[in-house]
Amino acid sequence: MTPARRAPSRKAPRTGSRAFAATWWGQAWVDALEASTLDAGRLSRGRTYARKGMVGPVTAAPGVLRAEVEGSNPWPYDAAVHLRVLTDAQWDTLLDAIAARAGRTAALLDGEMPADLVDDARASGVPLLPEPAELDPECSCPDWGYPCKHAAALCYATAAHLDDDPFWLFTLRGRTKDSVLAALRARRQAHTDATSPTGDDAPCDQGVPAHDAFTSWNGAFTPPAPSMAQSVPGEGDTAPAPLTTTPPPGAPITLDDLEALTRDTAQRARRLTAGHTASLTATPLDDAVRLAASGISEEWFHRLVRATGLPPLDFAHLVRALRHGGPAGITTARTPLTPDPAAMAAARTALTEPDNTENPDDTCGSPRLRAWRNRLTADDEGVQIRLGPDNRWHPYLREGRGAGAAWWPCAPATADPTAALLAARTAVAELARPRPEQHPPRRPEARGLDRPGH
């Protein structure tokens, strides 16, 4: 009898400036890397390389991760990490497990990896998260380490991508996000066709037209009783199943747009049933920024820009602030705040102390900081951190030159000023990194977004 495989522990991700993963599945990826070798020295150097922004853009393809990683030579090394792809039979098992509960698909689309899905798949012999022995590193450097520090840096940098989009794991296991969603739609349609009544047996539609419900609303909202808010047995408390009918040819909306709006509506409805009514008082601009930050199509993005009447760069500035910092990020981007002097002094002390990291390799040097209101700026580096109303530090980088320079949000907000400054430095290094055969124009000067001197 084949021995049962032990499921990976779902440890809480590490926190602070030394953390690479913010989710349990991202931490499981890091744990698999660190359990694959006893060479702590190369892992330490890999962490340093990743923190210093020496890993280029990471690409994921079926069975392999690739990126260029800078080292001691003038040219970068080609690093890769291979992972075994699933067989067709294993994919059928995994897709059936996802389709068994509509909530699992919605959770994945919302950037969450359902823990019960990983457990059920593993119990069926389908490993979604990697085992330590499955990570197979490769690098063009002369180091014989397994993994070398460049491949280790690639693995550490990948944890953030897995945090943002769990579909990266599906791609590494052999199928892209689009192919997985298409297969799930086909399964859902087949189930609907097999179970939906037809003709006289079909029940009449129930409910209240949305227009009538909105016009009759008196401005107050009472959440339903707990029994009414419970999910149907067997279904997760998540968004509806993926749509299966495409819009007619020539329609001004795509299937992806419809699915995005459907998920958004369901998520807001769930929050309302839980008593979270803040979205009911959102302004049209607030809602437009929120929709744009949710990943809608480019055409819809431009429609929202036109509807708000804002200059495109001003609107994009707010969208990026929301993505990185939530509603507090928008406030931090638009308004200079008057912070607690003690909080600013503590941050400056933490940032200028020479020993603010556990590893000397992680030290980026004590910055020369200029303080103004809630902002600490390292002008010579083109980075800035701002203390928001949520008591988190929001990283910024300077884009443009001269009088047209503007500060743009560049990384997620964090309670640790050291981590925020490191994130801003990493973003600057990434922006300055040359892209082979790609020369996108720099962002035009953003007028009216910020005071360049502050």
Tab-separated table of C-alpha atoms in Angstrom:
chain	number	residue	atom	x	y	z
A	1	MET	CA	0.000	0.000	0.000
A	2	THR	CA	1.299	3.420	-0.905
A	3	PRO	CA	2.087	5.425	2.231
A	4	ALA	CA	0.034	8.551	2.682
A	5	ARG	CA	1.864	11.787	2.004
A	6	ARG	CA	1.988	14.217	4.873
A	7	ALA	CA	0.263	17.470	4.017
A	8	PRO	CA	2.418	20.597	4.335
A	9	SER	CA	1.816	22.507	7.530
A	10	ARG	CA	-0.028	25.773	7.105
A	11	LYS	CA	2.274	27.911	9.179
A	12	ALA	CA	1.522	31.570	9.631
A	13	PRO	CA	3.726	33.632	7.291
A	14	ARG	CA	6.623	35.496	8.816
A	15	THR	CA	6.269	39.227	9.347
A	16	GLY	CA	8.635	42.178	9.247
A	17	SER	CA	11.208	43.374	6.751
A	18	ARG	CA	12.684	39.890	6.368
A	19	ALA	CA	9.436	38.215	5.275
A	20	PHE	CA	8.949	37.029	1.712
A	21	ALA	CA	5.443	35.531	1.939
A	22	ALA	CA	2.262	37.101	3.248
A	23	THR	CA	-0.005	34.049	2.820
A	24	TRP	CA	0.098	30.494	4.119
A	25	TRP	CA	0.565	29.054	0.618
A	26	GLY	CA	3.385	31.509	-0.129
A	27	GLN	CA	5.019	30.459	3.142
A	28	ALA	CA	4.567	26.790	2.170
A	29	TRP	CA	6.535	27.534	-1.019
A	30	VAL	CA	9.347	29.132	1.001
A	31	ASP	CA	9.323	26.206	3.438
A	32	ALA	CA	9.658	23.735	0.550
A	33	LEU	CA	12.708	25.627	-0.726
A	34	GLU	CA	14.376	25.806	2.681
A	35	ALA	CA	13.696	22.111	3.344
A	36	SER	CA	15.268	21.120	0.019
A	37	THR	CA	18.855	21.859	1.096
A	38	LEU	CA	21.109	21.964	4.133
A	39	ASP	CA	23.232	24.761	2.655
A	40	ALA	CA	22.120	27.661	4.850
A	41	GLY	CA	24.828	29.924	3.414
A	42	ARG	CA	23.510	29.850	-0.141
A	43	LEU	CA	19.956	30.318	1.084
A	44	SER	CA	21.099	33.371	3.048
A	45	ARG	CA	22.763	34.859	-0.029
A	46	GLY	CA	19.635	34.096	-2.052
A	47	ARG	CA	17.521	35.998	0.452
A	48	THR	CA	19.920	38.935	0.248
A	49	TYR	CA	19.796	38.975	-3.552
A	50	ALA	CA	15.997	38.892	-3.510
A	51	ARG	CA	15.745	41.710	-0.962
A	52	LYS	CA	18.148	43.913	-2.909
A	53	GLY	CA	16.040	43.621	-6.059
A	54	MET	CA	18.608	41.594	-7.996
A	55	VAL	CA	15.960	39.226	-9.409
A	56	GLY	CA	14.589	40.357	-12.758
A	57	PRO	CA	10.991	39.849	-13.943
A	58	VAL	CA	9.855	36.316	-13.101
A	59	THR	CA	8.004	34.326	-15.751
A	60	ALA	CA	5.978	31.213	-15.028
A	61	ALA	CA	5.351	28.522	-17.640
A	62	PRO	CA	4.146	24.936	-17.308
A	63	GLY	CA	6.786	23.181	-15.246
A	64	VAL	CA	9.290	26.006	-14.930
A	65	LEU	CA	10.033	29.432	-13.410
A	66	ARG	CA	12.618	31.658	-15.094
A	67	ALA	CA	14.305	34.976	-14.342
A	68	GLU	CA	17.588	36.764	-14.804
A	69	VAL	CA	19.434	37.231	-11.511
A	70	GLU	CA	22.299	39.664	-11.035
A	71	GLY	CA	25.475	38.457	-9.423
A	72	SER	CA	29.104	39.456	-9.140
A	73	ASN	CA	29.602	39.566	-12.931
A	74	PRO	CA	28.518	42.502	-15.119
A	75	TRP	CA	25.889	40.336	-16.817
A	76	PRO	CA	22.999	38.544	-15.121
A	77	TYR	CA	22.706	34.773	-14.839
A	78	ASP	CA	19.792	32.770	-16.241
A	79	ALA	CA	18.131	31.033	-13.290
A	80	ALA	CA	15.281	28.547	-13.440
A	81	VAL	CA	13.373	26.265	-11.100
A	82	HIS	CA	11.569	23.235	-12.497
A	83	LEU	CA	8.471	21.630	-10.978
A	84	ARG	CA	6.778	18.417	-12.085
A	85	VAL	CA	3.586	18.976	-14.096
A	86	LEU	CA	0.447	17.002	-13.306
A	87	THR	CA	-0.821	14.237	-15.561
A	88	ASP	CA	-4.144	14.570	-17.402
A	89	ALA	CA	-5.725	12.183	-14.903
A	90	GLN	CA	-4.459	14.269	-11.993
A	91	TRP	CA	-5.796	17.418	-13.625
A	92	ASP	CA	-9.233	15.832	-13.993
A	93	THR	CA	-9.173	14.991	-10.290
A	94	LEU	CA	-8.083	18.509	-9.348
A	95	LEU	CA	-10.652	20.230	-11.588
A	96	ASP	CA	-13.420	18.015	-10.230
A	97	ALA	CA	-12.366	18.967	-6.701
A	98	ILE	CA	-12.529	22.679	-7.559
A	99	ALA	CA	-15.862	22.398	-9.373
A	100	ALA	CA	-17.388	20.414	-6.514
A	101	ARG	CA	-17.781	23.696	-4.624
A	102	ALA	CA	-18.479	26.915	-6.513
A	103	GLY	CA	-16.875	28.854	-3.700
A	104	ARG	CA	-13.464	27.406	-4.504
A	105	THR	CA	-13.412	28.935	-7.977
A	106	ALA	CA	-14.505	32.301	-6.627
A	107	ALA	CA	-11.879	32.173	-3.878
A	108	LEU	CA	-9.128	31.512	-6.426
A	109	LEU	CA	-10.347	34.375	-8.604
A	110	ASP	CA	-10.305	36.564	-5.505
A	111	GLY	CA	-6.639	35.712	-4.879
A	112	GLU	CA	-7.182	33.104	-2.147
A	113	MET	CA	-6.010	29.490	-2.066
A	114	PRO	CA	-8.684	27.399	-0.288
A	115	ALA	CA	-6.936	25.253	2.312
A	116	ASP	CA	-9.542	22.489	2.017
A	117	LEU	CA	-8.908	22.301	-1.732
A	118	VAL	CA	-5.199	21.645	-1.167
A	119	ASP	CA	-6.034	19.014	1.448
A	120	ASP	CA	-8.655	17.258	-0.705
A	121	ALA	CA	-6.383	17.264	-3.760
A	122	ARG	CA	-3.452	15.847	-1.803
A	123	ALA	CA	-5.685	13.145	-0.307
A	124	SER	CA	-6.528	12.168	-3.907
A	125	GLY	CA	-2.853	11.958	-4.861
A	126	VAL	CA	-2.614	15.380	-6.537
A	127	PRO	CA	0.143	17.604	-5.053
A	128	LEU	CA	-0.615	21.242	-5.768
A	129	LEU	CA	1.932	22.770	-3.400
A	130	PRO	CA	5.482	21.497	-4.002
A	131	GLU	CA	7.285	18.924	-1.926
A	132	PRO	CA	10.911	19.831	-1.056
A	133	ALA	CA	12.279	17.171	-3.406
A	134	GLU	CA	10.217	18.492	-6.338
A	135	LEU	CA	11.972	21.858	-6.700
A	136	ASP	CA	14.698	21.318	-9.302
A	137	PRO	CA	16.956	24.406	-9.655
A	138	GLU	CA	19.043	25.325	-12.695
A	139	CYS	CA	21.389	28.263	-13.317
A	140	SER	CA	23.981	29.402	-15.844
A	141	CYS	CA	26.434	30.373	-13.083
A	142	PRO	CA	29.486	28.192	-12.312
A	143	ASP	CA	28.275	27.481	-8.767
A	144	TRP	CA	27.557	23.782	-8.148
A	145	GLY	CA	25.300	24.523	-5.200
A	146	TYR	CA	21.877	22.911	-5.227
A	147	PRO	CA	20.301	25.369	-5.302
A	148	CYS	CA	22.827	28.095	-6.013
A	149	LYS	CA	22.192	31.528	-4.533
A	150	HIS	CA	20.700	32.791	-7.813
A	151	ALA	CA	18.097	30.007	-8.049
A	152	ALA	CA	17.361	30.452	-4.341
A	153	ALA	CA	16.794	34.177	-4.916
A	154	LEU	CA	14.375	33.320	-7.727
A	155	CYS	CA	12.404	31.047	-5.387
A	156	TYR	CA	12.231	33.670	-2.663
A	157	ALA	CA	11.089	36.337	-5.134
A	158	THR	CA	8.407	33.987	-6.465
A	159	ALA	CA	6.677	33.833	-3.066
A	160	ALA	CA	5.268	37.345	-3.576
A	161	HIS	CA	3.820	36.348	-6.970
A	162	LEU	CA	2.151	33.323	-5.400
A	163	ASP	CA	0.716	35.591	-2.705
A	164	ASP	CA	-0.841	37.836	-5.341
A	165	ASP	CA	-2.129	35.123	-7.678
A	166	PRO	CA	-2.447	31.474	-6.604
A	167	PHE	CA	-3.030	30.557	-10.257
A	168	TRP	CA	0.763	30.681	-10.593
A	169	LEU	CA	0.795	27.273	-8.904
A	170	PHE	CA	-1.620	25.927	-11.501
A	171	THR	CA	0.589	27.263	-14.300
A	172	LEU	CA	3.663	25.616	-12.803
A	173	ARG	CA	1.711	22.372	-12.528
A	174	GLY	CA	0.934	22.459	-16.241
A	175	ARG	CA	-2.111	24.583	-17.089
A	176	THR	CA	-2.609	28.320	-17.353
A	177	LYS	CA	-5.278	30.334	-15.586
A	178	ASP	CA	-7.341	30.698	-18.776
A	179	SER	CA	-7.317	26.972	-19.497
A	180	VAL	CA	-8.278	26.138	-15.902
A	181	LEU	CA	-11.189	28.593	-15.942
A	182	ALA	CA	-12.367	27.310	-19.332
A	183	ALA	CA	-12.388	23.740	-18.018
A	184	LEU	CA	-14.319	24.834	-14.914
A	185	ARG	CA	-16.887	26.671	-17.045
A	186	ALA	CA	-17.370	23.541	-19.134
A	187	ARG	CA	-17.919	21.446	-16.014
A	188	ARG	CA	-20.361	23.955	-14.571
A	189	GLN	CA	-22.306	24.137	-17.848
A	190	ALA	CA	-22.503	20.357	-18.064
A	191	HIS	CA	-23.802	20.207	-14.499
A	192	THR	CA	-26.363	22.944	-15.225
A	193	ASP	CA	-27.594	21.207	-18.389
A	194	ALA	CA	-27.966	17.933	-16.509
A	195	THR	CA	-29.871	19.343	-13.531
A	196	SER	CA	-31.860	22.336	-14.830
A	197	PRO	CA	-35.624	21.680	-15.292
A	198	THR	CA	-37.184	22.639	-18.600
A	199	GLY	CA	-40.627	23.494	-19.899
A	200	ASP	CA	-43.525	23.472	-17.462
A	201	ASP	CA	-41.344	22.013	-14.720
A	202	ALA	CA	-39.135	25.103	-14.581
A	203	PRO	CA	-39.815	27.207	-11.473
A	204	CYS	CA	-40.744	30.839	-11.833
A	205	ASP	CA	-38.029	33.382	-11.169
A	206	GLN	CA	-38.188	34.926	-7.716
A	207	GLY	CA	-36.756	38.089	-6.284
A	208	VAL	CA	-37.118	41.854	-6.590
A	209	PRO	CA	-35.924	43.834	-9.624
A	210	ALA	CA	-32.781	45.772	-8.757
A	211	HIS	CA	-34.309	49.094	-9.857
A	212	ASP	CA	-37.296	48.635	-7.543
A	213	ALA	CA	-35.088	47.628	-4.624
A	214	PHE	CA	-32.855	50.666	-5.053
A	215	THR	CA	-35.644	53.242	-5.459
A	216	SER	CA	-37.421	51.918	-2.380
A	217	TRP	CA	-34.304	52.065	-0.167
A	218	ASN	CA	-34.733	54.586	2.656
A	219	GLY	CA	-31.022	55.004	3.414
A	220	ALA	CA	-30.914	52.479	6.248
A	221	PHE	CA	-29.727	48.915	6.031
A	222	THR	CA	-30.613	46.084	8.378
A	223	PRO	CA	-28.566	42.890	7.896
A	224	PRO	CA	-30.705	39.756	7.533
A	225	ALA	CA	-31.002	37.242	10.301
A	226	PRO	CA	-28.051	34.833	10.566
A	227	SER	CA	-30.191	31.974	9.262
A	228	MET	CA	-30.895	33.936	6.083
A	229	ALA	CA	-27.241	34.802	5.520
A	230	GLN	CA	-26.022	31.217	5.750
A	231	SER	CA	-24.718	29.543	2.607
A	232	VAL	CA	-26.465	26.671	0.920
A	233	PRO	CA	-25.083	23.386	2.284
A	234	GLY	CA	-22.104	22.294	0.245
A	235	GLU	CA	-21.525	25.721	-1.249
A	236	GLY	CA	-18.897	28.147	0.030
A	237	ASP	CA	-19.684	31.648	1.188
A	238	THR	CA	-18.238	33.130	-1.966
A	239	ALA	CA	-19.123	34.496	-5.380
A	240	PRO	CA	-21.429	32.806	-7.936
A	241	ALA	CA	-20.207	30.144	-10.301
A	242	PRO	CA	-18.383	31.338	-13.450
A	243	LEU	CA	-20.670	32.426	-16.280
A	244	THR	CA	-21.061	30.067	-19.219
A	245	THR	CA	-22.824	32.213	-21.851
A	246	THR	CA	-20.757	34.696	-23.800
A	247	PRO	CA	-22.165	38.110	-24.825
A	248	PRO	CA	-23.370	38.406	-28.436
A	249	PRO	CA	-20.885	39.500	-31.110
A	250	GLY	CA	-20.312	43.229	-31.092
A	251	ALA	CA	-21.435	43.692	-27.497
A	252	PRO	CA	-19.545	46.420	-25.590
A	253	ILE	CA	-18.720	43.991	-22.789
A	254	THR	CA	-16.766	40.735	-22.621
A	255	LEU	CA	-17.310	37.556	-20.644
A	256	ASP	CA	-14.388	38.463	-18.403
A	257	ASP	CA	-15.991	41.868	-17.715
A	258	LEU	CA	-19.292	40.233	-16.784
A	259	GLU	CA	-17.587	37.751	-14.477
A	260	ALA	CA	-15.617	40.536	-12.799
A	261	LEU	CA	-18.765	42.578	-12.178
A	262	THR	CA	-20.643	39.507	-10.950
A	263	ARG	CA	-17.897	38.668	-8.464
A	264	ASP	CA	-17.728	42.263	-7.339
A	265	THR	CA	-21.491	42.426	-6.784
A	266	ALA	CA	-21.538	39.157	-4.845
A	267	GLN	CA	-18.617	40.185	-2.662
A	268	ARG	CA	-20.232	43.511	-1.785
A	269	ALA	CA	-23.534	41.774	-1.074
A	270	ARG	CA	-21.815	39.377	1.313
A	271	ARG	CA	-20.209	42.267	3.143
A	272	LEU	CA	-23.583	43.980	3.442
A	273	THR	CA	-25.147	40.864	4.950
A	274	ALA	CA	-22.347	40.913	7.524
A	275	GLY	CA	-23.184	44.525	8.435
A	276	HIS	CA	-20.350	46.292	6.574
A	277	THR	CA	-22.260	49.229	5.092
A	278	ALA	CA	-19.430	51.667	4.360
A	279	SER	CA	-19.689	51.042	0.599
A	280	LEU	CA	-23.248	52.414	0.621
A	281	THR	CA	-21.840	55.914	1.209
A	282	ALA	CA	-19.033	55.695	-1.355
A	283	THR	CA	-18.910	58.482	-3.921
A	284	PRO	CA	-19.006	57.696	-7.667
A	285	LEU	CA	-15.281	58.515	-7.792
A	286	ASP	CA	-14.568	56.121	-4.905
A	287	ASP	CA	-16.460	53.342	-6.671
A	288	ALA	CA	-14.794	54.035	-10.023
A	289	VAL	CA	-11.338	53.840	-8.430
A	290	ARG	CA	-12.307	50.652	-6.592
A	291	LEU	CA	-13.530	48.996	-9.804
A	292	ALA	CA	-10.445	50.072	-11.743
A	293	ALA	CA	-8.216	48.605	-9.027
A	294	SER	CA	-10.014	45.264	-9.194
A	295	GLY	CA	-8.468	44.264	-12.532
A	296	ILE	CA	-11.065	45.232	-15.147
A	297	SER	CA	-10.281	45.380	-18.865
A	298	GLU	CA	-8.360	48.262	-20.419
A	299	GLU	CA	-11.433	49.466	-22.294
A	300	TRP	CA	-13.453	49.637	-19.072
A	301	PHE	CA	-10.595	51.424	-17.370
A	302	HIS	CA	-10.669	54.189	-19.985
A	303	ARG	CA	-14.444	54.423	-19.731
A	304	LEU	CA	-14.138	54.997	-16.002
A	305	VAL	CA	-11.509	57.685	-16.595
A	306	ARG	CA	-13.841	59.507	-18.969
A	307	ALA	CA	-16.787	59.136	-16.593
A	308	THR	CA	-14.895	60.671	-13.649
A	309	GLY	CA	-13.619	63.623	-15.677
A	310	LEU	CA	-10.159	63.323	-14.109
A	311	PRO	CA	-6.945	63.486	-16.136
A	312	PRO	CA	-5.846	59.884	-16.844
A	313	LEU	CA	-2.678	60.196	-14.746
A	314	ASP	CA	-4.569	61.595	-11.765
A	315	PHE	CA	-6.994	58.675	-11.934
A	316	ALA	CA	-4.166	56.147	-12.350
A	317	HIS	CA	-2.435	57.690	-9.327
A	318	LEU	CA	-5.506	57.034	-7.149
A	319	VAL	CA	-5.906	53.511	-8.493
A	320	ARG	CA	-2.329	52.618	-7.675
A	321	ALA	CA	-2.695	54.160	-4.203
A	322	LEU	CA	-5.785	52.036	-3.534
A	323	ARG	CA	-4.111	48.859	-4.746
A	324	HIS	CA	-1.136	49.325	-2.477
A	325	GLY	CA	-2.752	50.904	0.562
A	326	GLY	CA	-6.523	50.510	0.453
A	327	PRO	CA	-8.760	53.497	1.242
A	328	ALA	CA	-6.073	54.856	3.566
A	329	GLY	CA	-3.687	54.773	0.607
A	330	ILE	CA	-5.903	57.201	-1.303
A	331	THR	CA	-5.967	59.622	1.630
A	332	THR	CA	-2.198	59.324	1.986
A	333	ALA	CA	-1.702	60.049	-1.716
A	334	ARG	CA	-3.994	63.071	-1.901
A	335	THR	CA	-3.440	64.906	1.373
A	336	PRO	CA	-0.320	65.777	3.419
A	337	LEU	CA	-1.151	64.711	6.971
A	338	THR	CA	-0.008	65.965	10.364
A	339	PRO	CA	1.308	62.851	12.120
A	340	ASP	CA	2.205	62.032	15.697
A	341	PRO	CA	5.699	63.531	16.194
A	342	ALA	CA	6.709	60.562	18.346
A	343	ALA	CA	5.868	58.130	15.541
A	344	MET	CA	7.940	60.126	13.044
A	345	ALA	CA	10.892	60.355	15.434
A	346	ALA	CA	10.778	56.618	16.129
A	347	ALA	CA	10.739	55.879	12.399
A	348	ARG	CA	13.725	58.143	11.706
A	349	THR	CA	15.655	56.501	14.508
A	350	ALA	CA	14.871	53.018	13.201
A	351	LEU	CA	15.879	53.957	9.649
A	352	THR	CA	19.151	55.679	10.498
A	353	GLU	CA	20.473	53.112	12.965
A	354	PRO	CA	23.342	51.208	11.335
A	355	ASP	CA	22.224	47.892	12.785
A	356	ASN	CA	18.608	47.651	11.637
A	357	THR	CA	18.883	44.196	10.036
A	358	GLU	CA	19.870	40.788	11.285
A	359	ASN	CA	22.256	40.133	8.426
A	360	PRO	CA	24.964	42.586	7.346
A	361	ASP	CA	24.299	41.557	3.734
A	362	ASP	CA	20.797	43.024	4.029
A	363	THR	CA	22.018	46.488	4.943
A	364	CYS	CA	21.341	49.075	2.246
A	365	GLY	CA	23.079	51.895	4.042
A	366	SER	CA	21.737	54.562	6.369
A	367	PRO	CA	19.677	56.968	4.266
A	368	ARG	CA	19.796	60.747	4.410
A	369	LEU	CA	16.203	61.560	5.230
A	370	ARG	CA	14.262	64.799	4.908
A	371	ALA	CA	11.059	65.060	6.945
A	372	TRP	CA	7.975	67.042	5.976
A	373	ARG	CA	4.591	66.434	7.546
A	374	ASN	CA	3.957	62.661	7.387
A	375	ARG	CA	6.671	62.054	4.782
A	376	LEU	CA	10.264	60.879	5.039
A	377	THR	CA	12.171	61.393	1.801
A	378	ALA	CA	15.573	60.185	0.605
A	379	ASP	CA	16.007	62.647	-2.261
A	380	ASP	CA	19.276	61.217	-3.554
A	381	GLU	CA	17.647	57.785	-3.910
A	382	GLY	CA	14.290	58.945	-5.270
A	383	VAL	CA	12.316	57.128	-2.563
A	384	GLN	CA	9.835	58.256	0.041
A	385	ILE	CA	7.654	56.708	2.734
A	386	ARG	CA	4.475	58.267	4.109
A	387	LEU	CA	2.744	57.570	7.388
A	388	GLY	CA	-0.941	57.054	6.617
A	389	PRO	CA	-4.062	57.477	8.754
A	390	ASP	CA	-3.991	53.687	9.238
A	391	ASN	CA	-0.603	53.991	11.036
A	392	ARG	CA	1.077	52.133	8.190
A	393	TRP	CA	3.982	53.335	6.059
A	394	HIS	CA	3.240	53.700	2.359
A	395	PRO	CA	6.267	53.361	-0.005
A	396	TYR	CA	6.663	55.836	-2.891
A	397	LEU	CA	9.145	56.368	-5.703
A	398	ARG	CA	9.839	59.452	-7.785
A	399	GLU	CA	9.002	59.282	-11.492
A	400	GLY	CA	9.864	61.971	-13.986
A	401	ARG	CA	12.477	64.687	-13.746
A	402	GLY	CA	12.756	68.320	-12.799
A	403	ALA	CA	9.584	70.270	-12.145
A	404	GLY	CA	7.497	67.479	-13.657
A	405	ALA	CA	8.613	64.837	-11.156
A	406	ALA	CA	5.844	63.177	-9.148
A	407	TRP	CA	5.706	60.691	-6.324
A	408	TRP	CA	3.895	57.433	-7.100
A	409	PRO	CA	2.858	54.616	-4.726
A	410	CYS	CA	5.082	51.647	-5.487
A	411	ALA	CA	4.548	48.842	-2.930
A	412	PRO	CA	2.081	47.611	-0.293
A	413	ALA	CA	1.855	49.590	2.936
A	414	THR	CA	3.381	48.104	6.062
A	415	ALA	CA	3.584	48.943	9.764
A	416	ASP	CA	7.400	48.673	9.629
A	417	PRO	CA	9.141	51.819	8.254
A	418	THR	CA	12.298	49.820	7.511
A	419	ALA	CA	10.335	47.358	5.394
A	420	ALA	CA	8.561	50.225	3.609
A	421	LEU	CA	11.850	51.939	2.741
A	422	LEU	CA	13.300	48.637	1.514
A	423	ALA	CA	10.238	48.078	-0.662
A	424	ALA	CA	10.601	51.552	-2.198
A	425	ARG	CA	14.303	50.938	-2.904
A	426	THR	CA	13.465	47.606	-4.522
A	427	ALA	CA	10.863	49.294	-6.739
A	428	VAL	CA	13.397	51.924	-7.834
A	429	ALA	CA	15.922	49.214	-8.693
A	430	GLU	CA	13.291	47.340	-10.674
A	431	LEU	CA	12.283	50.484	-12.568
A	432	ALA	CA	15.912	51.182	-13.485
A	433	ARG	CA	16.622	47.632	-14.623
A	434	PRO	CA	17.064	47.469	-18.436
A	435	ARG	CA	14.524	45.314	-20.259
A	436	PRO	CA	15.920	43.333	-23.218
A	437	GLU	CA	14.228	44.302	-26.473
A	438	GLN	CA	11.656	46.348	-24.595
A	439	HIS	CA	11.836	50.102	-24.381
A	440	PRO	CA	8.497	51.383	-23.095
A	441	PRO	CA	8.138	55.143	-22.937
A	442	ARG	CA	8.487	56.672	-19.522
A	443	ARG	CA	5.352	57.875	-17.837
A	444	PRO	CA	4.512	61.415	-18.990
A	445	GLU	CA	4.868	64.197	-16.519
A	446	ALA	CA	2.042	64.103	-14.009
A	447	ARG	CA	0.865	67.619	-13.384
A	448	GLY	CA	-0.989	68.463	-10.237
A	449	LEU	CA	-0.466	65.096	-8.504
A	450	ASP	CA	1.977	66.165	-5.819
A	451	ARG	CA	4.508	68.758	-4.862
A	452	PRO	CA	7.846	67.463	-6.230
A	453	GLY	CA	9.795	69.069	-3.420
A	454	HIS	CA	7.806	67.272	-0.767
